[in-house]
Amino acid sequence: MSKSIKLAILGLGTVGTGVVHLINDNLDELKRRSGRDITITEVGTRRQRDDIDPAITQNSDLMAVAASNNVDIVIELIGGTTFAKDVILQAINNGKHVVTANKALLAEHGNEIFAAAEANNVHVAYEAAVAGGIPIIKVMREALAANKIDWLAGIINGTGNFIMTEMRDKGRPFADVLSEAQELGYAEADPTFDVEGIDAAHKLALLASIAFGIPLQFDKVYCEGITDITLQDVSYAEELGYRIKHVGFAVRRDGDGDKAGIELRVHPTLIPQDALLANVNGVKNAVLVNSHPLGQTLYYGDGAGAGATASAVMADVMDLVRVLGSDVAAKHVPHLSFQPEQLSDTPILRAEQMTSGYYLRVHAFDNPGVLADITRILSDAGINIDAILQKPAHKAGQVPVIILTLPVVESQMNLAIEKIENLETITDKVVRIRLDELT
Ligand code: HSE
């Protein structure tokens, strides 16, 4: 067997510890598959750990580990976007390949990091950054490389999906389920990233760049979380044959003028109950990709947790082990799948330019003509109603009216909602949730 490949792991949290365990458990398998011996030579950890093999050097100076002569591949698992960036650039500038699970860092600074990697003829691999253990990055960069991708839709935050599933199935309170997700190692260090949709937006920015060959543009992703979803809306949606899921969409819109561009959006949305994505529950993630000529393909699995993420980290390590010592530029797929000088400047559409169906919950006084007023406003705005459900009056003569619409540009919907809210018979703000048929 030729020279041993030396790994450094920076950060021994949930995922870092999971990688150490995976290597210990599956070392023979890793060696047989790669044809090389694989050794963790150093770990960068601020706190000394007594559960680590004494043959591994523990160093609290992570910048030194990233530059060490005793390391070929640096695995960054500390998270965050400041020190993690410095340490990754340190590794790159010292000729190390990097494997990272850091979606926030890549979504926000990936253009700079990938350029530095190209300049130093090293690779930054990031399978673990999106959808946990699902090998979606490899699929998008390699297996679908011959296809034109029209859109993708993904449940790409395990914590959020776990919370929504437990709320729907067991009526458990939000905070209670979130604590459990934290205990299980699913949630981000700052769990608002999970529940406000920011983590999903980071992942969507990465997927969209690979899908459409555009630079990373996290700042242009429209982002809504799950904190405002009520059990009442979950139950109305079910009654109408839909399920509310938190979904990331990257959609290419071909058209004239300002209609042409790319929609990047993460938000709760109604999807048909019989759609496969509607049945992705718990910590599972799934990404549905619609491409030409292949058509729709769906990728499904655990989206968070130590084992799933360690699996993705080590898949990247194995890829790098196979190409180490050869010309990386010649052998490796470009970071975003497209040649860096060929990235497209297709605009990312603003939220008002994006198109989707809507679920509206309107609270009105139970007076004659109320429904007619609402439907007239929608029809005047060219908005097509797909379904309507009026519940009996429940408090002080107020009736909840639930309306599902066909797809409409958001700016039109905004105007219509403003008019509805100005009606004297309307008692509350209109609740809106997007609706996507996934076809
Ligand atoms: N907090 C993330 C999630 C971890 O719940 O999906 C995996 O990226």
Coordinates of C-alpha atoms and ligand atoms in Angstrom, one line a residue:
M1 CA 0.0 0.0 0.0
S2 CA 1.4 3.4 -0.9
K3 CA 2.0 6.4 1.4
S4 CA -0.5 7.0 4.1
I5 CA -2.9 9.9 3.8
K6 CA -2.7 12.2 6.8
L7 CA -5.9 13.9 8.0
A8 CA -6.4 16.8 10.4
I9 CA -9.8 17.4 12.0
L10 CA -10.5 20.9 13.1
G11 CA -13.3 20.9 15.7
L12 CA -14.5 18.0 17.8
G13 CA -18.2 18.8 18.2
T14 CA -21.0 16.5 17.1
V15 CA -19.8 16.1 13.5
G16 CA -16.0 16.0 14.3
T17 CA -16.5 13.3 16.9
G18 CA -18.7 11.5 14.4
V19 CA -15.9 11.5 11.8
V20 CA -13.4 10.1 14.4
H21 CA -15.9 7.3 15.2
L22 CA -16.5 6.6 11.5
I23 CA -12.8 6.3 10.8
N24 CA -12.3 4.0 13.8
D25 CA -15.2 1.8 12.9
N26 CA -14.7 1.5 9.1
L27 CA -11.0 1.9 8.7
D28 CA -10.5 -1.4 6.9
E29 CA -13.3 -0.6 4.5
L30 CA -11.8 2.9 3.8
K31 CA -8.4 1.4 3.1
R32 CA -9.7 -1.3 0.9
R33 CA -11.8 1.2 -1.1
S34 CA -9.1 3.8 -1.5
G35 CA -6.0 1.6 -1.7
R36 CA -4.3 3.9 0.8
D37 CA -3.7 3.9 4.5
I38 CA -5.7 6.8 6.1
T39 CA -4.5 8.2 9.5
I40 CA -5.7 11.1 11.6
T41 CA -2.4 12.7 12.5
E42 CA -3.7 15.9 14.2
V43 CA -6.9 17.3 15.7
G44 CA -7.4 21.0 16.3
T45 CA -9.4 21.4 19.5
R46 CA -9.5 24.2 22.0
R47 CA -10.1 21.8 24.9
Q48 CA -7.9 18.7 25.4
R49 CA -9.9 15.5 25.0
D50 CA -9.0 12.3 26.9
D51 CA -11.2 10.1 24.6
I52 CA -8.9 10.6 21.6
D53 CA -6.2 8.1 20.6
P54 CA -2.9 9.3 22.2
A55 CA -1.1 8.8 18.9
I56 CA -3.1 11.7 17.5
T57 CA -1.6 15.2 18.3
Q58 CA -4.1 17.5 19.9
N59 CA -3.3 21.1 19.3
S60 CA -5.3 24.2 20.4
D61 CA -3.6 26.3 17.7
L62 CA -5.8 25.5 14.8
M63 CA -3.9 27.8 12.4
A64 CA -0.8 25.7 13.0
V65 CA -2.7 22.5 12.4
A66 CA -3.9 23.9 9.1
A67 CA -0.3 24.6 8.0
S68 CA 1.2 21.4 9.5
N69 CA 3.7 19.4 7.3
N70 CA 2.2 16.3 8.9
V71 CA -1.2 16.9 7.2
D72 CA -2.5 16.3 3.6
I73 CA -6.2 17.0 4.0
V74 CA -7.7 19.5 6.5
I75 CA -11.3 18.7 7.6
E76 CA -12.9 21.9 8.9
L77 CA -15.8 21.3 11.3
I78 CA -15.6 24.3 13.6
G79 CA -18.4 26.3 11.9
G80 CA -18.9 30.0 11.8
T81 CA -17.8 32.4 9.1
T82 CA -14.8 34.3 10.6
F83 CA -12.2 32.1 12.1
A84 CA -13.3 29.2 9.9
K85 CA -12.6 31.3 6.9
D86 CA -9.1 32.2 8.1
V87 CA -8.2 28.7 8.9
I88 CA -9.5 27.3 5.5
L89 CA -7.5 30.0 3.6
Q90 CA -4.5 29.1 5.8
A91 CA -4.9 25.4 4.7
I92 CA -5.4 26.4 1.0
N93 CA -2.4 28.7 1.0
N94 CA -0.3 25.9 2.5
G95 CA -1.3 23.5 -0.3
K96 CA -3.8 21.4 1.7
H97 CA -7.0 20.1 0.3
V98 CA -10.0 21.0 2.5
V99 CA -13.2 19.2 3.4
T100 CA -15.8 21.2 5.1
A101 CA -19.4 21.0 6.3
N102 CA -19.6 24.7 6.7
K103 CA -22.6 25.9 4.5
A104 CA -22.7 29.3 6.0
L105 CA -19.1 30.0 5.2
L106 CA -19.3 28.7 1.6
A107 CA -22.7 30.4 0.9
E108 CA -21.3 33.7 2.1
H109 CA -17.6 33.5 1.1
G110 CA -17.4 30.5 -1.3
N111 CA -16.6 32.6 -4.4
E112 CA -13.4 33.9 -2.7
I113 CA -12.6 30.5 -1.1
F114 CA -13.0 28.6 -4.4
A115 CA -10.9 31.1 -6.3
A116 CA -8.1 30.7 -3.7
A117 CA -8.4 26.9 -4.1
E118 CA -8.2 27.2 -7.9
A119 CA -5.1 29.4 -7.6
N120 CA -3.4 27.0 -5.3
N121 CA -4.4 23.9 -7.3
V122 CA -6.2 22.3 -4.3
H123 CA -9.8 21.3 -3.8
V124 CA -12.4 22.4 -1.3
A125 CA -15.0 19.6 -1.0
Y126 CA -18.3 20.3 0.7
E127 CA -20.7 17.3 0.4
A128 CA -21.5 17.5 4.1
A129 CA -22.6 21.2 3.7
V130 CA -26.0 20.3 2.1
A131 CA -28.6 17.8 3.1
G132 CA -26.5 15.9 5.6
G133 CA -25.8 12.3 4.4
I134 CA -27.5 12.6 1.0
P135 CA -24.8 12.7 -1.7
I136 CA -26.6 15.6 -3.5
I137 CA -23.5 17.6 -4.2
K138 CA -21.9 14.7 -6.1
V139 CA -25.1 14.0 -7.9
M140 CA -25.5 17.6 -9.0
R141 CA -21.8 18.2 -9.9
E142 CA -21.3 14.9 -11.6
A143 CA -24.2 12.5 -12.2
L144 CA -26.5 15.3 -13.6
A145 CA -23.6 17.1 -15.5
A146 CA -25.2 16.4 -18.9
N147 CA -28.6 17.8 -18.0
K148 CA -30.0 21.3 -18.1
I149 CA -31.6 21.9 -14.7
D150 CA -35.0 23.7 -14.8
W151 CA -35.7 23.8 -11.1
L152 CA -35.1 22.0 -7.8
A153 CA -37.1 21.9 -4.6
G154 CA -35.7 20.6 -1.4
I155 CA -36.5 20.0 2.2
I156 CA -33.0 20.9 3.4
N157 CA -33.1 21.6 7.1
G158 CA -33.5 18.5 9.2
T159 CA -34.3 20.4 12.4
G160 CA -37.1 22.4 10.8
N161 CA -38.6 19.3 9.2
F162 CA -38.4 17.5 12.5
I163 CA -40.2 20.3 14.3
M164 CA -42.9 20.6 11.6
T165 CA -43.5 16.8 11.6
E166 CA -43.7 16.5 15.4
M167 CA -46.1 19.5 15.6
R168 CA -48.4 18.0 12.9
D169 CA -48.4 14.4 14.0
K170 CA -48.3 14.8 17.8
G171 CA -49.4 18.4 18.4
R172 CA -46.1 18.9 20.4
P173 CA -45.2 22.5 21.2
F174 CA -42.5 24.2 19.1
A175 CA -40.0 24.9 21.9
D176 CA -40.2 21.4 23.2
V177 CA -39.4 19.8 19.8
L178 CA -36.6 22.3 19.2
S179 CA -34.9 21.3 22.5
E180 CA -35.1 17.6 21.4
A181 CA -33.5 18.5 18.0
Q182 CA -30.7 20.2 19.9
E183 CA -30.1 17.2 22.1
L184 CA -30.0 14.9 19.1
G185 CA -27.3 17.1 17.5
Y186 CA -29.4 18.2 14.6
A187 CA -29.6 21.9 15.3
E188 CA -27.1 24.6 14.5
A189 CA -25.1 26.2 17.3
D190 CA -27.5 29.1 16.9
P191 CA -30.9 27.3 16.3
T192 CA -32.5 30.5 14.9
F193 CA -30.5 29.6 11.7
D194 CA -32.7 26.5 11.5
V195 CA -36.1 27.9 12.4
E196 CA -35.7 31.2 10.5
G197 CA -34.7 29.4 7.3
I198 CA -31.2 30.8 7.2
D199 CA -29.5 27.4 7.2
A200 CA -31.8 26.3 4.3
A201 CA -31.0 29.5 2.5
H202 CA -27.2 28.8 2.8
K203 CA -27.7 25.3 1.3
L204 CA -30.0 26.6 -1.4
A205 CA -27.4 29.1 -2.5
L206 CA -24.9 26.3 -3.0
L207 CA -27.4 24.0 -4.8
A208 CA -28.4 26.9 -7.2
S209 CA -24.8 27.7 -8.1
I210 CA -24.2 24.1 -9.1
A211 CA -27.5 23.8 -10.9
F212 CA -27.3 27.0 -12.9
G213 CA -23.6 27.8 -13.1
I214 CA -24.0 31.1 -11.2
P215 CA -21.8 32.6 -8.5
L216 CA -22.9 32.1 -4.9
Q217 CA -25.5 34.8 -4.0
F218 CA -26.8 34.0 -0.6
D219 CA -27.7 37.6 0.0
K220 CA -30.3 37.3 -2.8
V221 CA -32.2 34.3 -1.4
Y222 CA -35.7 35.2 -0.3
C223 CA -36.0 33.7 3.2
E224 CA -38.9 32.9 5.6
G225 CA -38.8 30.4 8.5
I226 CA -41.3 28.3 10.2
T227 CA -42.0 30.3 13.4
D228 CA -45.3 31.8 12.2
I229 CA -46.9 28.5 11.1
T230 CA -49.9 27.7 13.2
L231 CA -51.6 24.3 13.8
Q232 CA -54.7 26.0 12.5
D233 CA -53.1 26.5 9.1
V234 CA -51.6 23.0 9.1
S235 CA -55.1 21.6 9.6
Y236 CA -56.8 23.8 7.0
A237 CA -54.2 22.8 4.5
E238 CA -54.7 19.1 5.3
E239 CA -58.4 19.5 4.8
L240 CA -57.8 20.9 1.3
G241 CA -55.4 18.0 0.4
Y242 CA -52.1 19.8 1.0
R243 CA -49.3 19.7 3.6
I244 CA -47.2 22.6 4.8
K245 CA -43.5 22.0 4.4
H246 CA -40.5 24.3 4.6
V247 CA -39.0 24.1 1.1
G248 CA -36.1 25.7 -0.7
F249 CA -36.7 26.4 -4.4
A250 CA -34.3 27.3 -7.1
V251 CA -36.2 27.9 -10.3
R252 CA -35.0 29.1 -13.7
R253 CA -37.6 31.4 -15.3
D254 CA -37.2 32.0 -19.0
G255 CA -39.2 34.9 -20.3
D256 CA -39.1 38.5 -21.4
G257 CA -37.7 41.5 -19.6
D258 CA -37.7 41.4 -15.8
K259 CA -39.5 38.0 -15.8
A260 CA -36.3 36.2 -16.9
G261 CA -34.0 35.2 -14.1
I262 CA -33.6 32.8 -11.3
E263 CA -35.9 32.5 -8.2
L264 CA -34.1 31.6 -5.0
R265 CA -36.5 31.2 -2.2
V266 CA -36.9 29.3 1.1
H267 CA -40.3 29.4 2.9
P268 CA -43.1 27.3 4.2
T269 CA -45.3 26.2 1.3
L270 CA -48.3 24.0 0.7
I271 CA -47.6 21.0 -1.4
P272 CA -50.0 18.2 -2.5
Q273 CA -50.3 15.5 0.2
D274 CA -49.5 12.8 -2.4
A275 CA -46.3 14.4 -3.6
L276 CA -43.2 12.5 -2.4
L277 CA -41.8 15.6 -0.7
A278 CA -44.9 16.0 1.4
N279 CA -44.1 12.6 3.0
V280 CA -40.5 13.4 3.9
N281 CA -40.8 13.5 7.7
G282 CA -38.7 13.9 10.8
V283 CA -35.0 14.7 10.3
K284 CA -35.1 13.4 6.7
N285 CA -34.2 15.7 3.9
A286 CA -35.0 15.3 0.2
V287 CA -34.1 17.2 -2.9
L288 CA -36.3 16.9 -6.1
V289 CA -34.5 17.9 -9.2
N290 CA -36.3 18.6 -12.5
S291 CA -33.8 18.4 -15.4
H292 CA -33.7 17.9 -19.1
P293 CA -33.6 15.3 -20.6
L294 CA -33.7 13.2 -17.4
G295 CA -36.9 14.5 -15.8
Q296 CA -37.6 14.5 -12.1
T297 CA -35.3 12.6 -9.7
L298 CA -35.5 12.6 -5.9
Y299 CA -32.7 12.2 -3.4
Y300 CA -33.7 11.3 0.2
G301 CA -32.0 10.5 3.5
D302 CA -31.0 11.8 6.9
G303 CA -30.4 15.6 6.7
A304 CA -28.6 16.1 10.0
G305 CA -26.8 14.2 12.8
A306 CA -23.3 12.9 13.5
G307 CA -23.4 9.7 11.5
A308 CA -25.1 11.1 8.4
T309 CA -22.8 14.2 8.2
A310 CA -19.7 12.1 8.9
S311 CA -20.6 9.9 6.0
A312 CA -20.7 12.9 3.7
V313 CA -17.4 14.3 5.1
M314 CA -15.6 11.0 4.5
A315 CA -17.1 10.6 1.0
D316 CA -15.2 13.8 0.1
V317 CA -12.0 12.5 1.9
M318 CA -12.2 9.3 -0.2
D319 CA -12.5 11.3 -3.4
L320 CA -9.5 13.4 -2.5
V321 CA -7.5 10.4 -1.4
R322 CA -8.1 8.9 -4.9
V323 CA -6.8 12.0 -6.7
L324 CA -4.0 13.0 -4.3
G325 CA -0.7 13.2 -5.9
S326 CA -2.2 13.7 -9.4
D327 CA -3.0 17.0 -11.1
V328 CA -6.1 18.1 -9.2
A329 CA -7.2 20.7 -11.8
A330 CA -7.1 18.1 -14.5
K331 CA -8.8 15.3 -12.5
H332 CA -11.4 17.1 -10.4
V333 CA -14.8 18.5 -11.3
P334 CA -14.8 22.3 -10.9
H335 CA -16.1 23.5 -7.5
L336 CA -19.5 24.6 -8.7
S337 CA -19.5 22.1 -11.6
F338 CA -19.1 24.8 -14.3
Q339 CA -15.7 26.2 -15.4
P340 CA -15.0 29.3 -13.1
E341 CA -14.6 31.6 -16.1
Q342 CA -17.9 30.4 -17.6
L343 CA -20.2 31.3 -14.6
S344 CA -23.4 33.0 -15.8
D345 CA -24.6 36.5 -14.8
T346 CA -28.3 35.6 -15.1
P347 CA -30.1 37.8 -12.6
I348 CA -31.6 36.5 -9.3
L349 CA -35.2 37.7 -9.2
R350 CA -36.4 39.9 -6.4
A351 CA -39.2 38.5 -4.2
E352 CA -41.9 40.7 -5.9
Q353 CA -40.9 39.1 -9.2
M354 CA -41.3 35.5 -8.0
T355 CA -44.2 33.3 -9.0
S356 CA -46.1 30.8 -6.8
G357 CA -49.6 29.8 -5.8
Y358 CA -50.9 31.0 -2.5
Y359 CA -53.0 29.8 0.5
L360 CA -54.8 32.8 2.0
R361 CA -56.5 32.8 5.4
V362 CA -58.8 35.8 5.7
H363 CA -60.9 36.7 8.7
A364 CA -64.1 38.5 7.9
F365 CA -67.3 39.6 9.6
D366 CA -70.1 37.3 8.6
N367 CA -71.9 39.9 6.5
P368 CA -73.6 39.4 3.1
G369 CA -71.3 40.2 0.2
V370 CA -68.0 39.7 2.0
L371 CA -67.0 36.7 0.0
A372 CA -68.0 38.5 -3.2
D373 CA -65.8 41.5 -2.3
I374 CA -62.8 39.3 -1.7
T375 CA -63.2 37.2 -4.8
R376 CA -63.8 40.4 -6.9
I377 CA -60.5 41.9 -5.7
L378 CA -58.7 38.7 -6.6
S379 CA -60.4 38.5 -10.0
D380 CA -59.6 42.2 -10.8
A381 CA -56.0 41.4 -10.1
G382 CA -56.1 38.5 -12.5
I383 CA -55.7 36.0 -9.7
N384 CA -57.3 32.6 -10.4
I385 CA -58.9 30.9 -7.4
D386 CA -58.3 27.2 -7.2
A387 CA -60.3 26.3 -4.0
I388 CA -62.2 28.1 -1.4
L389 CA -63.3 27.0 2.1
Q390 CA -65.5 29.0 4.4
K391 CA -65.7 27.8 8.0
P392 CA -68.7 28.6 10.2
A393 CA -68.4 31.8 12.2
H394 CA -66.3 31.0 15.3
K395 CA -65.9 34.2 17.3
A396 CA -68.0 37.4 17.5
G397 CA -69.5 36.7 14.1
Q398 CA -66.2 36.3 12.3
V399 CA -65.6 33.7 9.6
P400 CA -62.3 32.3 8.5
V401 CA -62.2 32.1 4.7
I402 CA -59.4 29.9 3.2
I403 CA -58.5 30.5 -0.4
L404 CA -56.1 28.6 -2.6
T405 CA -54.9 30.4 -5.8
L406 CA -53.1 29.4 -9.0
P407 CA -49.6 30.7 -9.5
V408 CA -49.3 34.5 -9.5
V409 CA -46.5 37.0 -9.5
E410 CA -45.9 38.2 -5.9
S411 CA -46.3 41.9 -6.6
Q412 CA -49.8 41.3 -7.9
M413 CA -50.7 39.3 -4.8
N414 CA -49.3 42.0 -2.5
L415 CA -51.6 44.6 -4.1
A416 CA -54.6 42.3 -3.8
I417 CA -53.9 41.5 -0.2
E418 CA -53.6 45.2 0.6
K419 CA -57.0 45.8 -0.9
I420 CA -58.6 42.9 1.0
E421 CA -57.1 44.2 4.3
N422 CA -58.6 47.6 3.5
L423 CA -62.2 46.2 3.3
E424 CA -64.2 47.3 6.3
T425 CA -65.5 43.7 6.8
I426 CA -61.9 42.3 7.2
T427 CA -60.9 42.0 10.8
D428 CA -57.2 40.8 10.8
K429 CA -54.1 40.7 8.7
V430 CA -54.4 38.2 5.8
V431 CA -52.3 35.1 6.5
R432 CA -50.5 33.9 3.4
I433 CA -48.4 30.8 2.8
R434 CA -47.1 30.0 -0.7
L435 CA -48.3 26.9 -2.5
D436 CA -46.3 24.9 -5.1
E437 CA -47.7 22.0 -7.0
L438 CA -44.1 20.7 -7.8
T439 CA -44.9 20.0 -11.5
Ligands
HSE1 N1 -28.9 22.2 11.5 C1 -28.8 21.5 10.2 C2 -30.2 20.8 10.0 C3 -27.7 20.5 10.3 O1 -30.9 20.7 10.9 O2 -30.4 20.5 8.8 C4 -27.4 19.9 9.0 O3 -27.0 20.8 8.0

